[in-house]
């Protein structure tokens, strides 16, 4: 997966929402995209994912200009006013809706099993807005990559909820290690705290993405009995 935006901008009703921005991310890469908190973060996320047509510039996925393909392959996580869940809903309701979108079983039993697999069963009955910040971001990201076609993930302003930026940045690195291309938009203060070389909204000359090593395959555990069987076969 290779996502490249060249000089995309979005004009709002009274002023620019996003000035010309270029950014590129591929498999196993993370890009921190910083900028002043405001509509530019959402405009960039929607433009990069084919959900908003930029006024200028182009967005290509694997060299192809195809907004429908972008929408299918590039997912936007927790964008304010767009993909963020209704905070009044119970966590299990949000999970059920997202699992259904992913084409997976979404009944109560399936939802509770999924939460248990993620180590989040204790949060099932809570209002979504009462989730701890780190849990909220991780839960939404894991639900997003449960969709079979997703190759790229855009975490939109996770720092607006507060908490330690290191948590969501490490989450981005974990997703990249699994093979996703990851863009995280955030405020400049968060980028400074992370001490990471970040790209910037409204600029076209950007630093290279962070390359993340793939997760090493897990070696199968050999039991004593299996080792004895192997030795017997060799004999």
JSON list of N, CA and C in Angstrom, two decimals, residues 4-81:
[
{"chain": "A", "resi": 4, "resn": "UNK", "atom": "N", "xyz": [-0.31, 8.54, -1.39]},
{"chain": "A", "resi": 4, "resn": "UNK", "atom": "CA", "xyz": [0.41, 9.78, -1.62]},
{"chain": "A", "resi": 4, "resn": "UNK", "atom": "C", "xyz": [-0.55, 10.92, -1.94]},
{"chain": "A", "resi": 5, "resn": "UNK", "atom": "N", "xyz": [-0.45, 11.98, -1.15]},
{"chain": "A", "resi": 5, "resn": "UNK", "atom": "CA", "xyz": [-1.22, 13.21, -1.41]},
{"chain": "A", "resi": 5, "resn": "UNK", "atom": "C", "xyz": [-0.24, 14.29, -1.84]},
{"chain": "A", "resi": 6, "resn": "UNK", "atom": "N", "xyz": [-0.56, 14.97, -2.91]},
{"chain": "A", "resi": 6, "resn": "UNK", "atom": "CA", "xyz": [0.30, 16.04, -3.43]},
{"chain": "A", "resi": 6, "resn": "UNK", "atom": "C", "xyz": [-0.48, 17.34, -3.46]},
{"chain": "A", "resi": 7, "resn": "UNK", "atom": "N", "xyz": [-0.10, 18.26, -2.60]},
{"chain": "A", "resi": 7, "resn": "UNK", "atom": "CA", "xyz": [-0.65, 19.62, -2.61]},
{"chain": "A", "resi": 7, "resn": "UNK", "atom": "C", "xyz": [-2.15, 19.70, -2.42]},
{"chain": "A", "resi": 8, "resn": "UNK", "atom": "N", "xyz": [-2.73, 18.86, -1.57]},
{"chain": "A", "resi": 8, "resn": "UNK", "atom": "CA", "xyz": [-4.19, 18.92, -1.40]},
{"chain": "A", "resi": 8, "resn": "UNK", "atom": "C", "xyz": [-4.56, 20.08, -0.47]},
{"chain": "A", "resi": 9, "resn": "UNK", "atom": "N", "xyz": [-5.63, 20.77, -0.84]},
{"chain": "A", "resi": 9, "resn": "UNK", "atom": "CA", "xyz": [-6.14, 21.86, -0.02]},
{"chain": "A", "resi": 9, "resn": "UNK", "atom": "C", "xyz": [-7.66, 21.81, -0.01]},
{"chain": "A", "resi": 10, "resn": "UNK", "atom": "N", "xyz": [-8.25, 22.36, 1.05]},
{"chain": "A", "resi": 10, "resn": "UNK", "atom": "CA", "xyz": [-9.70, 22.38, 1.19]},
{"chain": "A", "resi": 10, "resn": "UNK", "atom": "C", "xyz": [-10.11, 23.78, 1.61]},
{"chain": "A", "resi": 11, "resn": "UNK", "atom": "N", "xyz": [-11.00, 24.38, 0.84]},
{"chain": "A", "resi": 11, "resn": "UNK", "atom": "CA", "xyz": [-11.49, 25.72, 1.12]},
{"chain": "A", "resi": 11, "resn": "UNK", "atom": "C", "xyz": [-12.79, 25.65, 1.91]},
{"chain": "A", "resi": 12, "resn": "UNK", "atom": "N", "xyz": [-12.85, 26.33, 3.04]},
{"chain": "A", "resi": 12, "resn": "UNK", "atom": "CA", "xyz": [-14.07, 26.40, 3.83]},
{"chain": "A", "resi": 12, "resn": "UNK", "atom": "C", "xyz": [-14.97, 27.52, 3.35]},
{"chain": "A", "resi": 13, "resn": "UNK", "atom": "N", "xyz": [-16.13, 27.69, 3.98]},
{"chain": "A", "resi": 13, "resn": "UNK", "atom": "CA", "xyz": [-17.06, 28.73, 3.54]},
{"chain": "A", "resi": 13, "resn": "UNK", "atom": "C", "xyz": [-16.53, 30.15, 3.69]},
{"chain": "A", "resi": 14, "resn": "UNK", "atom": "N", "xyz": [-15.63, 30.37, 4.66]},
{"chain": "A", "resi": 14, "resn": "UNK", "atom": "CA", "xyz": [-15.12, 31.72, 4.91]},
{"chain": "A", "resi": 14, "resn": "UNK", "atom": "C", "xyz": [-13.60, 31.82, 4.85]},
{"chain": "A", "resi": 15, "resn": "UNK", "atom": "N", "xyz": [-12.92, 30.70, 4.98]},
{"chain": "A", "resi": 15, "resn": "UNK", "atom": "CA", "xyz": [-11.45, 30.69, 4.99]},
{"chain": "A", "resi": 15, "resn": "UNK", "atom": "C", "xyz": [-10.98, 29.28, 4.67]},
{"chain": "A", "resi": 16, "resn": "UNK", "atom": "N", "xyz": [-9.71, 29.13, 4.31]},
{"chain": "A", "resi": 16, "resn": "UNK", "atom": "CA", "xyz": [-9.20, 27.78, 4.03]},
{"chain": "A", "resi": 16, "resn": "UNK", "atom": "C", "xyz": [-9.28, 26.89, 5.27]},
{"chain": "A", "resi": 17, "resn": "UNK", "atom": "N", "xyz": [-9.75, 25.65, 5.08]},
{"chain": "A", "resi": 17, "resn": "UNK", "atom": "CA", "xyz": [-9.72, 24.66, 6.15]},
{"chain": "A", "resi": 17, "resn": "UNK", "atom": "C", "xyz": [-8.37, 23.95, 6.17]},
{"chain": "A", "resi": 18, "resn": "UNK", "atom": "N", "xyz": [-7.83, 23.75, 4.97]},
{"chain": "A", "resi": 18, "resn": "UNK", "atom": "CA", "xyz": [-6.54, 23.06, 4.84]},
{"chain": "A", "resi": 18, "resn": "UNK", "atom": "C", "xyz": [-5.76, 23.71, 3.71]},
{"chain": "A", "resi": 19, "resn": "UNK", "atom": "N", "xyz": [-4.60, 24.27, 4.05]},
{"chain": "A", "resi": 19, "resn": "UNK", "atom": "CA", "xyz": [-3.72, 24.80, 3.02]},
{"chain": "A", "resi": 19, "resn": "UNK", "atom": "C", "xyz": [-2.95, 23.64, 2.37]},
{"chain": "A", "resi": 20, "resn": "UNK", "atom": "N", "xyz": [-2.37, 23.91, 1.21]},
{"chain": "A", "resi": 20, "resn": "UNK", "atom": "CA", "xyz": [-1.73, 22.87, 0.41]},
{"chain": "A", "resi": 20, "resn": "UNK", "atom": "C", "xyz": [-0.81, 21.98, 1.25]},
{"chain": "A", "resi": 21, "resn": "UNK", "atom": "N", "xyz": [-1.14, 20.70, 1.26]},
{"chain": "A", "resi": 21, "resn": "UNK", "atom": "CA", "xyz": [-0.41, 19.73, 2.09]},
{"chain": "A", "resi": 21, "resn": "UNK", "atom": "C", "xyz": [-0.05, 18.52, 1.25]},
{"chain": "A", "resi": 22, "resn": "UNK", "atom": "N", "xyz": [1.20, 18.09, 1.38]},
{"chain": "A", "resi": 22, "resn": "UNK", "atom": "CA", "xyz": [1.64, 16.84, 0.75]},
{"chain": "A", "resi": 22, "resn": "UNK", "atom": "C", "xyz": [2.06, 15.89, 1.86]},
{"chain": "A", "resi": 23, "resn": "UNK", "atom": "N", "xyz": [1.73, 14.62, 1.69]},
{"chain": "A", "resi": 23, "resn": "UNK", "atom": "CA", "xyz": [2.12, 13.61, 2.67]},
{"chain": "A", "resi": 23, "resn": "UNK", "atom": "C", "xyz": [2.09, 12.26, 1.99]},
{"chain": "A", "resi": 24, "resn": "UNK", "atom": "N", "xyz": [2.97, 11.37, 2.46]},
{"chain": "A", "resi": 24, "resn": "UNK", "atom": "CA", "xyz": [3.04, 10.04, 1.86]},
{"chain": "A", "resi": 24, "resn": "UNK", "atom": "C", "xyz": [3.27, 9.01, 2.95]},
{"chain": "A", "resi": 25, "resn": "UNK", "atom": "N", "xyz": [2.60, 7.86, 2.83]},
{"chain": "A", "resi": 25, "resn": "UNK", "atom": "CA", "xyz": [2.80, 6.76, 3.78]},
{"chain": "A", "resi": 25, "resn": "UNK", "atom": "C", "xyz": [2.60, 5.45, 3.06]},
{"chain": "A", "resi": 26, "resn": "UNK", "atom": "N", "xyz": [3.36, 4.44, 3.47]},
{"chain": "A", "resi": 26, "resn": "UNK", "atom": "CA", "xyz": [3.26, 3.11, 2.87]},
{"chain": "A", "resi": 26, "resn": "UNK", "atom": "C", "xyz": [3.16, 2.07, 3.98]},
{"chain": "A", "resi": 27, "resn": "UNK", "atom": "N", "xyz": [3.08, 0.81, 3.58]},
{"chain": "A", "resi": 27, "resn": "UNK", "atom": "CA", "xyz": [3.04, -0.28, 4.54]},
{"chain": "A", "resi": 27, "resn": "UNK", "atom": "C", "xyz": [4.20, -0.16, 5.54]},
{"chain": "A", "resi": 28, "resn": "UNK", "atom": "N", "xyz": [3.91, -0.50, 6.80]},
{"chain": "A", "resi": 28, "resn": "UNK", "atom": "CA", "xyz": [4.94, -0.51, 7.84]},
{"chain": "A", "resi": 28, "resn": "UNK", "atom": "C", "xyz": [5.53, 0.88, 8.11]},
{"chain": "A", "resi": 29, "resn": "UNK", "atom": "N", "xyz": [4.75, 1.92, 7.86]},
{"chain": "A", "resi": 29, "resn": "UNK", "atom": "CA", "xyz": [5.23, 3.28, 8.12]},
{"chain": "A", "resi": 29, "resn": "UNK", "atom": "C", "xyz": [4.23, 4.06, 8.99]},
{"chain": "A", "resi": 30, "resn": "UNK", "atom": "N", "xyz": [4.79, 5.00, 9.76]},
{"chain": "A", "resi": 30, "resn": "UNK", "atom": "CA", "xyz": [3.98, 5.91, 10.57]},
{"chain": "A", "resi": 30, "resn": "UNK", "atom": "C", "xyz": [4.36, 7.34, 10.22]},
{"chain": "A", "resi": 31, "resn": "UNK", "atom": "N", "xyz": [3.34, 8.18, 10.02]},
{"chain": "A", "resi": 31, "resn": "UNK", "atom": "CA", "xyz": [3.55, 9.61, 9.81]},
{"chain": "A", "resi": 31, "resn": "UNK", "atom": "C", "xyz": [2.79, 10.37, 10.89]},
{"chain": "A", "resi": 32, "resn": "UNK", "atom": "N", "xyz": [3.50, 11.20, 11.62]},
{"chain": "A", "resi": 32, "resn": "UNK", "atom": "CA", "xyz": [2.88, 12.11, 12.57]},
{"chain": "A", "resi": 32, "resn": "UNK", "atom": "C", "xyz": [2.65, 13.42, 11.82]},
{"chain": "A", "resi": 33, "resn": "UNK", "atom": "N", "xyz": [1.40, 13.83, 11.69]},
{"chain": "A", "resi": 33, "resn": "UNK", "atom": "CA", "xyz": [1.03, 15.02, 10.91]},
{"chain": "A", "resi": 33, "resn": "UNK", "atom": "C", "xyz": [0.48, 16.06, 11.87]},
{"chain": "A", "resi": 34, "resn": "UNK", "atom": "N", "xyz": [1.30, 17.05, 12.19]},
{"chain": "A", "resi": 34, "resn": "UNK", "atom": "CA", "xyz": [0.91, 18.00, 13.24]},
{"chain": "A", "resi": 34, "resn": "UNK", "atom": "C", "xyz": [0.39, 19.31, 12.64]},
{"chain": "A", "resi": 35, "resn": "UNK", "atom": "N", "xyz": [-0.39, 20.00, 13.46]},
{"chain": "A", "resi": 35, "resn": "UNK", "atom": "CA", "xyz": [-0.93, 21.28, 13.04]},
{"chain": "A", "resi": 35, "resn": "UNK", "atom": "C", "xyz": [-1.78, 21.89, 14.14]},
{"chain": "A", "resi": 36, "resn": "UNK", "atom": "N", "xyz": [-2.13, 23.15, 13.95]},
{"chain": "A", "resi": 36, "resn": "UNK", "atom": "CA", "xyz": [-2.95, 23.85, 14.94]},
{"chain": "A", "resi": 36, "resn": "UNK", "atom": "C", "xyz": [-4.30, 23.15, 15.06]},
{"chain": "A", "resi": 37, "resn": "UNK", "atom": "N", "xyz": [-4.77, 22.89, 16.28]},
{"chain": "A", "resi": 37, "resn": "UNK", "atom": "CA", "xyz": [-6.07, 22.21, 16.44]},
{"chain": "A", "resi": 37, "resn": "UNK", "atom": "C", "xyz": [-7.19, 22.96, 15.71]},
{"chain": "A", "resi": 38, "resn": "UNK", "atom": "N", "xyz": [-7.97, 22.24, 14.95]},
{"chain": "A", "resi": 38, "resn": "UNK", "atom": "CA", "xyz": [-9.04, 22.87, 14.20]},
{"chain": "A", "resi": 38, "resn": "UNK", "atom": "C", "xyz": [-9.50, 22.00, 13.05]},
{"chain": "A", "resi": 39, "resn": "UNK", "atom": "N", "xyz": [-10.26, 22.58, 12.13]},
{"chain": "A", "resi": 39, "resn": "UNK", "atom": "CA", "xyz": [-10.87, 21.78, 11.05]},
{"chain": "A", "resi": 39, "resn": "UNK", "atom": "C", "xyz": [-9.87, 21.20, 10.06]},
{"chain": "A", "resi": 40, "resn": "UNK", "atom": "N", "xyz": [-8.64, 21.71, 10.04]},
{"chain": "A", "resi": 40, "resn": "UNK", "atom": "CA", "xyz": [-7.65, 21.18, 9.11]},
{"chain": "A", "resi": 40, "resn": "UNK", "atom": "C", "xyz": [-7.37, 19.71, 9.31]},
{"chain": "A", "resi": 41, "resn": "UNK", "atom": "N", "xyz": [-7.44, 19.25, 10.55]},
{"chain": "A", "resi": 41, "resn": "UNK", "atom": "CA", "xyz": [-7.18, 17.84, 10.83]},
{"chain": "A", "resi": 41, "resn": "UNK", "atom": "C", "xyz": [-8.26, 16.95, 10.20]},
{"chain": "A", "resi": 42, "resn": "UNK", "atom": "N", "xyz": [-9.50, 17.35, 10.36]},
{"chain": "A", "resi": 42, "resn": "UNK", "atom": "CA", "xyz": [-10.59, 16.57, 9.79]},
{"chain": "A", "resi": 42, "resn": "UNK", "atom": "C", "xyz": [-10.57, 16.66, 8.26]},
{"chain": "A", "resi": 43, "resn": "UNK", "atom": "N", "xyz": [-10.31, 17.86, 7.74]},
{"chain": "A", "resi": 43, "resn": "UNK", "atom": "CA", "xyz": [-10.25, 18.03, 6.29]},
{"chain": "A", "resi": 43, "resn": "UNK", "atom": "C", "xyz": [-9.16, 17.16, 5.68]},
{"chain": "A", "resi": 44, "resn": "UNK", "atom": "N", "xyz": [-8.00, 17.11, 6.33]},
{"chain": "A", "resi": 44, "resn": "UNK", "atom": "CA", "xyz": [-6.90, 16.28, 5.83]},
{"chain": "A", "resi": 44, "resn": "UNK", "atom": "C", "xyz": [-7.29, 14.80, 5.89]},
{"chain": "A", "resi": 45, "resn": "UNK", "atom": "N", "xyz": [-7.88, 14.37, 6.99]},
{"chain": "A", "resi": 45, "resn": "UNK", "atom": "CA", "xyz": [-8.27, 12.96, 7.13]},
{"chain": "A", "resi": 45, "resn": "UNK", "atom": "C", "xyz": [-9.28, 12.56, 6.07]},
{"chain": "A", "resi": 46, "resn": "UNK", "atom": "N", "xyz": [-10.26, 13.40, 5.84]},
{"chain": "A", "resi": 46, "resn": "UNK", "atom": "CA", "xyz": [-11.30, 13.07, 4.86]},
{"chain": "A", "resi": 46, "resn": "UNK", "atom": "C", "xyz": [-10.76, 13.15, 3.43]},
{"chain": "A", "resi": 47, "resn": "UNK", "atom": "N", "xyz": [-9.88, 14.11, 3.18]},
{"chain": "A", "resi": 47, "resn": "UNK", "atom": "CA", "xyz": [-9.28, 14.21, 1.86]},
{"chain": "A", "resi": 47, "resn": "UNK", "atom": "C", "xyz": [-8.38, 13.05, 1.53]},
{"chain": "A", "resi": 48, "resn": "UNK", "atom": "N", "xyz": [-7.59, 12.63, 2.52]},
{"chain": "A", "resi": 48, "resn": "UNK", "atom": "CA", "xyz": [-6.66, 11.52, 2.31]},
{"chain": "A", "resi": 48, "resn": "UNK", "atom": "C", "xyz": [-7.37, 10.18, 2.15]},
{"chain": "A", "resi": 49, "resn": "UNK", "atom": "N", "xyz": [-8.59, 10.10, 2.64]},
{"chain": "A", "resi": 49, "resn": "UNK", "atom": "CA", "xyz": [-9.32, 8.82, 2.59]},
{"chain": "A", "resi": 49, "resn": "UNK", "atom": "C", "xyz": [-10.41, 8.80, 1.52]},
{"chain": "A", "resi": 50, "resn": "UNK", "atom": "N", "xyz": [-10.45, 9.81, 0.66]},
{"chain": "A", "resi": 50, "resn": "UNK", "atom": "CA", "xyz": [-11.42, 9.81, -0.43]},
{"chain": "A", "resi": 50, "resn": "UNK", "atom": "C", "xyz": [-12.83, 10.20, -0.03]},
{"chain": "A", "resi": 51, "resn": "UNK", "atom": "N", "xyz": [-12.99, 10.70, 1.19]},
{"chain": "A", "resi": 51, "resn": "UNK", "atom": "CA", "xyz": [-14.32, 11.07, 1.68]},
{"chain": "A", "resi": 51, "resn": "UNK", "atom": "C", "xyz": [-14.65, 12.54, 1.46]},
{"chain": "A", "resi": 52, "resn": "UNK", "atom": "N", "xyz": [-13.67, 13.29, 0.98]},
{"chain": "A", "resi": 52, "resn": "UNK", "atom": "CA", "xyz": [-13.84, 14.71, 0.67]},
{"chain": "A", "resi": 52, "resn": "UNK", "atom": "C", "xyz": [-12.94, 15.03, -0.51]},
{"chain": "A", "resi": 53, "resn": "UNK", "atom": "N", "xyz": [-13.52, 15.65, -1.54]},
{"chain": "A", "resi": 53, "resn": "UNK", "atom": "CA", "xyz": [-12.73, 15.99, -2.72]},
{"chain": "A", "resi": 53, "resn": "UNK", "atom": "C", "xyz": [-11.96, 17.28, -2.45]},
{"chain": "A", "resi": 54, "resn": "UNK", "atom": "N", "xyz": [-10.62, 17.23, -2.48]},
{"chain": "A", "resi": 54, "resn": "UNK", "atom": "CA", "xyz": [-9.85, 18.45, -2.26]},
{"chain": "A", "resi": 54, "resn": "UNK", "atom": "C", "xyz": [-10.11, 19.48, -3.36]},
{"chain": "A", "resi": 55, "resn": "UNK", "atom": "N", "xyz": [-9.96, 20.75, -3.01]},
{"chain": "A", "resi": 55, "resn": "UNK", "atom": "CA", "xyz": [-10.12, 21.80, -4.01]},
{"chain": "A", "resi": 55, "resn": "UNK", "atom": "C", "xyz": [-8.91, 21.85, -4.95]},
{"chain": "A", "resi": 56, "resn": "UNK", "atom": "N", "xyz": [-7.75, 21.49, -4.43]},
{"chain": "A", "resi": 56, "resn": "UNK", "atom": "CA", "xyz": [-6.56, 21.39, -5.27]},
{"chain": "A", "resi": 56, "resn": "UNK", "atom": "C", "xyz": [-5.81, 20.12, -4.89]},
{"chain": "A", "resi": 57, "resn": "UNK", "atom": "N", "xyz": [-4.94, 19.68, -5.78]},
{"chain": "A", "resi": 57, "resn": "UNK", "atom": "CA", "xyz": [-4.08, 18.55, -5.48]},
{"chain": "A", "resi": 57, "resn": "UNK", "atom": "C", "xyz": [-4.72, 17.21, -5.80]},
{"chain": "A", "resi": 58, "resn": "UNK", "atom": "N", "xyz": [-3.94, 16.17, -5.58]},
{"chain": "A", "resi": 58, "resn": "UNK", "atom": "CA", "xyz": [-4.38, 14.81, -5.88]},
{"chain": "A", "resi": 58, "resn": "UNK", "atom": "C", "xyz": [-4.02, 13.86, -4.74]},
{"chain": "A", "resi": 59, "resn": "UNK", "atom": "N", "xyz": [-4.79, 12.79, -4.63]},
{"chain": "A", "resi": 59, "resn": "UNK", "atom": "CA", "xyz": [-4.49, 11.72, -3.69]},
{"chain": "A", "resi": 59, "resn": "UNK", "atom": "C", "xyz": [-4.52, 10.41, -4.47]},
{"chain": "A", "resi": 60, "resn": "UNK", "atom": "N", "xyz": [-3.42, 9.69, -4.43]},
{"chain": "A", "resi": 60, "resn": "UNK", "atom": "CA", "xyz": [-3.31, 8.43, -5.15]},
{"chain": "A", "resi": 60, "resn": "UNK", "atom": "C", "xyz": [-3.04, 7.29, -4.19]},
{"chain": "A", "resi": 61, "resn": "UNK", "atom": "N", "xyz": [-3.66, 6.17, -4.46]},
{"chain": "A", "resi": 61, "resn": "UNK", "atom": "CA", "xyz": [-3.39, 4.94, -3.73]},
{"chain": "A", "resi": 61, "resn": "UNK", "atom": "C", "xyz": [-2.79, 3.95, -4.70]},
{"chain": "A", "resi": 62, "resn": "UNK", "atom": "N", "xyz": [-1.55, 3.56, -4.43]},
{"chain": "A", "resi": 62, "resn": "UNK", "atom": "CA", "xyz": [-0.82, 2.69, -5.35]},
{"chain": "A", "resi": 62, "resn": "UNK", "atom": "C", "xyz": [-0.82, 3.25, -6.77]},
{"chain": "A", "resi": 63, "resn": "UNK", "atom": "N", "xyz": [-0.67, 4.57, -6.84]},
{"chain": "A", "resi": 63, "resn": "UNK", "atom": "CA", "xyz": [-0.57, 5.25, -8.12]},
{"chain": "A", "resi": 63, "resn": "UNK", "atom": "C", "xyz": [-1.89, 5.51, -8.82]},
{"chain": "A", "resi": 64, "resn": "UNK", "atom": "N", "xyz": [-3.00, 5.12, -8.20]},
{"chain": "A", "resi": 64, "resn": "UNK", "atom": "CA", "xyz": [-4.31, 5.22, -8.85]},
{"chain": "A", "resi": 64, "resn": "UNK", "atom": "C", "xyz": [-5.15, 6.33, -8.24]},
{"chain": "A", "resi": 65, "resn": "UNK", "atom": "N", "xyz": [-5.80, 7.12, -9.10]},
{"chain": "A", "resi": 65, "resn": "UNK", "atom": "CA", "xyz": [-6.75, 8.14, -8.65]},
{"chain": "A", "resi": 65, "resn": "UNK", "atom": "C", "xyz": [-8.14, 7.49, -8.59]},
{"chain": "A", "resi": 66, "resn": "UNK", "atom": "N", "xyz": [-8.56, 7.06, -7.42]},
{"chain": "A", "resi": 66, "resn": "UNK", "atom": "CA", "xyz": [-9.82, 6.33, -7.29]},
{"chain": "A", "resi": 66, "resn": "UNK", "atom": "C", "xyz": [-10.40, 6.57, -5.89]},
{"chain": "A", "resi": 67, "resn": "UNK", "atom": "N", "xyz": [-11.28, 7.57, -5.73]},
{"chain": "A", "resi": 67, "resn": "UNK", "atom": "CA", "xyz": [-11.85, 7.87, -4.40]},
{"chain": "A", "resi": 67, "resn": "UNK", "atom": "C", "xyz": [-12.57, 6.68, -3.77]},
{"chain": "A", "resi": 68, "resn": "UNK", "atom": "N", "xyz": [-13.25, 5.87, -4.58]},
{"chain": "A", "resi": 68, "resn": "UNK", "atom": "CA", "xyz": [-13.95, 4.71, -4.03]},
{"chain": "A", "resi": 68, "resn": "UNK", "atom": "C", "xyz": [-12.96, 3.71, -3.43]},
{"chain": "A", "resi": 69, "resn": "UNK", "atom": "N", "xyz": [-11.83, 3.52, -4.11]},
{"chain": "A", "resi": 69, "resn": "UNK", "atom": "CA", "xyz": [-10.80, 2.63, -3.59]},
{"chain": "A", "resi": 69, "resn": "UNK", "atom": "C", "xyz": [-10.21, 3.19, -2.31]},
{"chain": "A", "resi": 70, "resn": "UNK", "atom": "N", "xyz": [-9.99, 4.49, -2.28]},
{"chain": "A", "resi": 70, "resn": "UNK", "atom": "CA", "xyz": [-9.49, 5.14, -1.07]},
{"chain": "A", "resi": 70, "resn": "UNK", "atom": "C", "xyz": [-10.43, 4.91, 0.11]},
{"chain": "A", "resi": 71, "resn": "UNK", "atom": "N", "xyz": [-11.71, 5.11, -0.13]},
{"chain": "A", "resi": 71, "resn": "UNK", "atom": "CA", "xyz": [-12.68, 4.95, 0.96]},
{"chain": "A", "resi": 71, "resn": "UNK", "atom": "C", "xyz": [-12.69, 3.52, 1.51]},
{"chain": "A", "resi": 72, "resn": "UNK", "atom": "N", "xyz": [-12.44, 2.56, 0.64]},
{"chain": "A", "resi": 72, "resn": "UNK", "atom": "CA", "xyz": [-12.45, 1.16, 1.05]},
{"chain": "A", "resi": 72, "resn": "UNK", "atom": "C", "xyz": [-11.17, 0.76, 1.78]},
{"chain": "A", "resi": 73, "resn": "UNK", "atom": "N", "xyz": [-10.05, 1.32, 1.33]},
{"chain": "A", "resi": 73, "resn": "UNK", "atom": "CA", "xyz": [-8.75, 0.88, 1.86]},
{"chain": "A", "resi": 73, "resn": "UNK", "atom": "C", "xyz": [-8.21, 1.75, 3.00]},
{"chain": "A", "resi": 74, "resn": "UNK", "atom": "N", "xyz": [-8.62, 3.02, 3.04]},
{"chain": "A", "resi": 74, "resn": "UNK", "atom": "CA", "xyz": [-8.08, 3.95, 4.04]},
{"chain": "A", "resi": 74, "resn": "UNK", "atom": "C", "xyz": [-9.18, 4.31, 5.03]},
{"chain": "A", "resi": 75, "resn": "UNK", "atom": "N", "xyz": [-8.97, 3.97, 6.28]},
{"chain": "A", "resi": 75, "resn": "UNK", "atom": "CA", "xyz": [-9.98, 4.18, 7.32]},
{"chain": "A", "resi": 75, "resn": "UNK", "atom": "C", "xyz": [-9.63, 5.36, 8.21]},
{"chain": "A", "resi": 76, "resn": "UNK", "atom": "N", "xyz": [-10.64, 6.11, 8.58]},
{"chain": "A", "resi": 76, "resn": "UNK", "atom": "CA", "xyz": [-10.48, 7.27, 9.45]},
{"chain": "A", "resi": 76, "resn": "UNK", "atom": "C", "xyz": [-11.02, 6.92, 10.84]},
{"chain": "A", "resi": 77, "resn": "UNK", "atom": "N", "xyz": [-10.16, 7.02, 11.84]},
{"chain": "A", "resi": 77, "resn": "UNK", "atom": "CA", "xyz": [-10.52, 6.63, 13.20]},
{"chain": "A", "resi": 77, "resn": "UNK", "atom": "C", "xyz": [-10.82, 7.85, 14.06]},
{"chain": "A", "resi": 78, "resn": "UNK", "atom": "N", "xyz": [-12.03, 7.89, 14.61]},
{"chain": "A", "resi": 78, "resn": "UNK", "atom": "CA", "xyz": [-12.39, 8.86, 15.65]},
{"chain": "A", "resi": 78, "resn": "UNK", "atom": "C", "xyz": [-12.27, 10.32, 15.22]},
{"chain": "A", "resi": 79, "resn": "UNK", "atom": "N", "xyz": [-12.62, 10.62, 13.97]},
{"chain": "A", "resi": 79, "resn": "UNK", "atom": "CA", "xyz": [-12.60, 12.01, 13.52]},
{"chain": "A", "resi": 79, "resn": "UNK", "atom": "C", "xyz": [-13.76, 12.76, 14.15]},
{"chain": "A", "resi": 80, "resn": "UNK", "atom": "N", "xyz": [-13.50, 13.90, 14.83]},
{"chain": "A", "resi": 80, "resn": "UNK", "atom": "CA", "xyz": [-14.57, 14.61, 15.51]},
{"chain": "A", "resi": 80, "resn": "UNK", "atom": "C", "xyz": [-15.69, 15.02, 14.57]},
{"chain": "A", "resi": 81, "resn": "UNK", "atom": "N", "xyz": [-16.91, 14.67, 14.96]},
{"chain": "A", "resi": 81, "resn": "UNK", "atom": "CA", "xyz": [-18.08, 15.03, 14.18]},
{"chain": "A", "resi": 81, "resn": "UNK", "atom": "C", "xyz": [-18.31, 14.18, 12.95]}
]
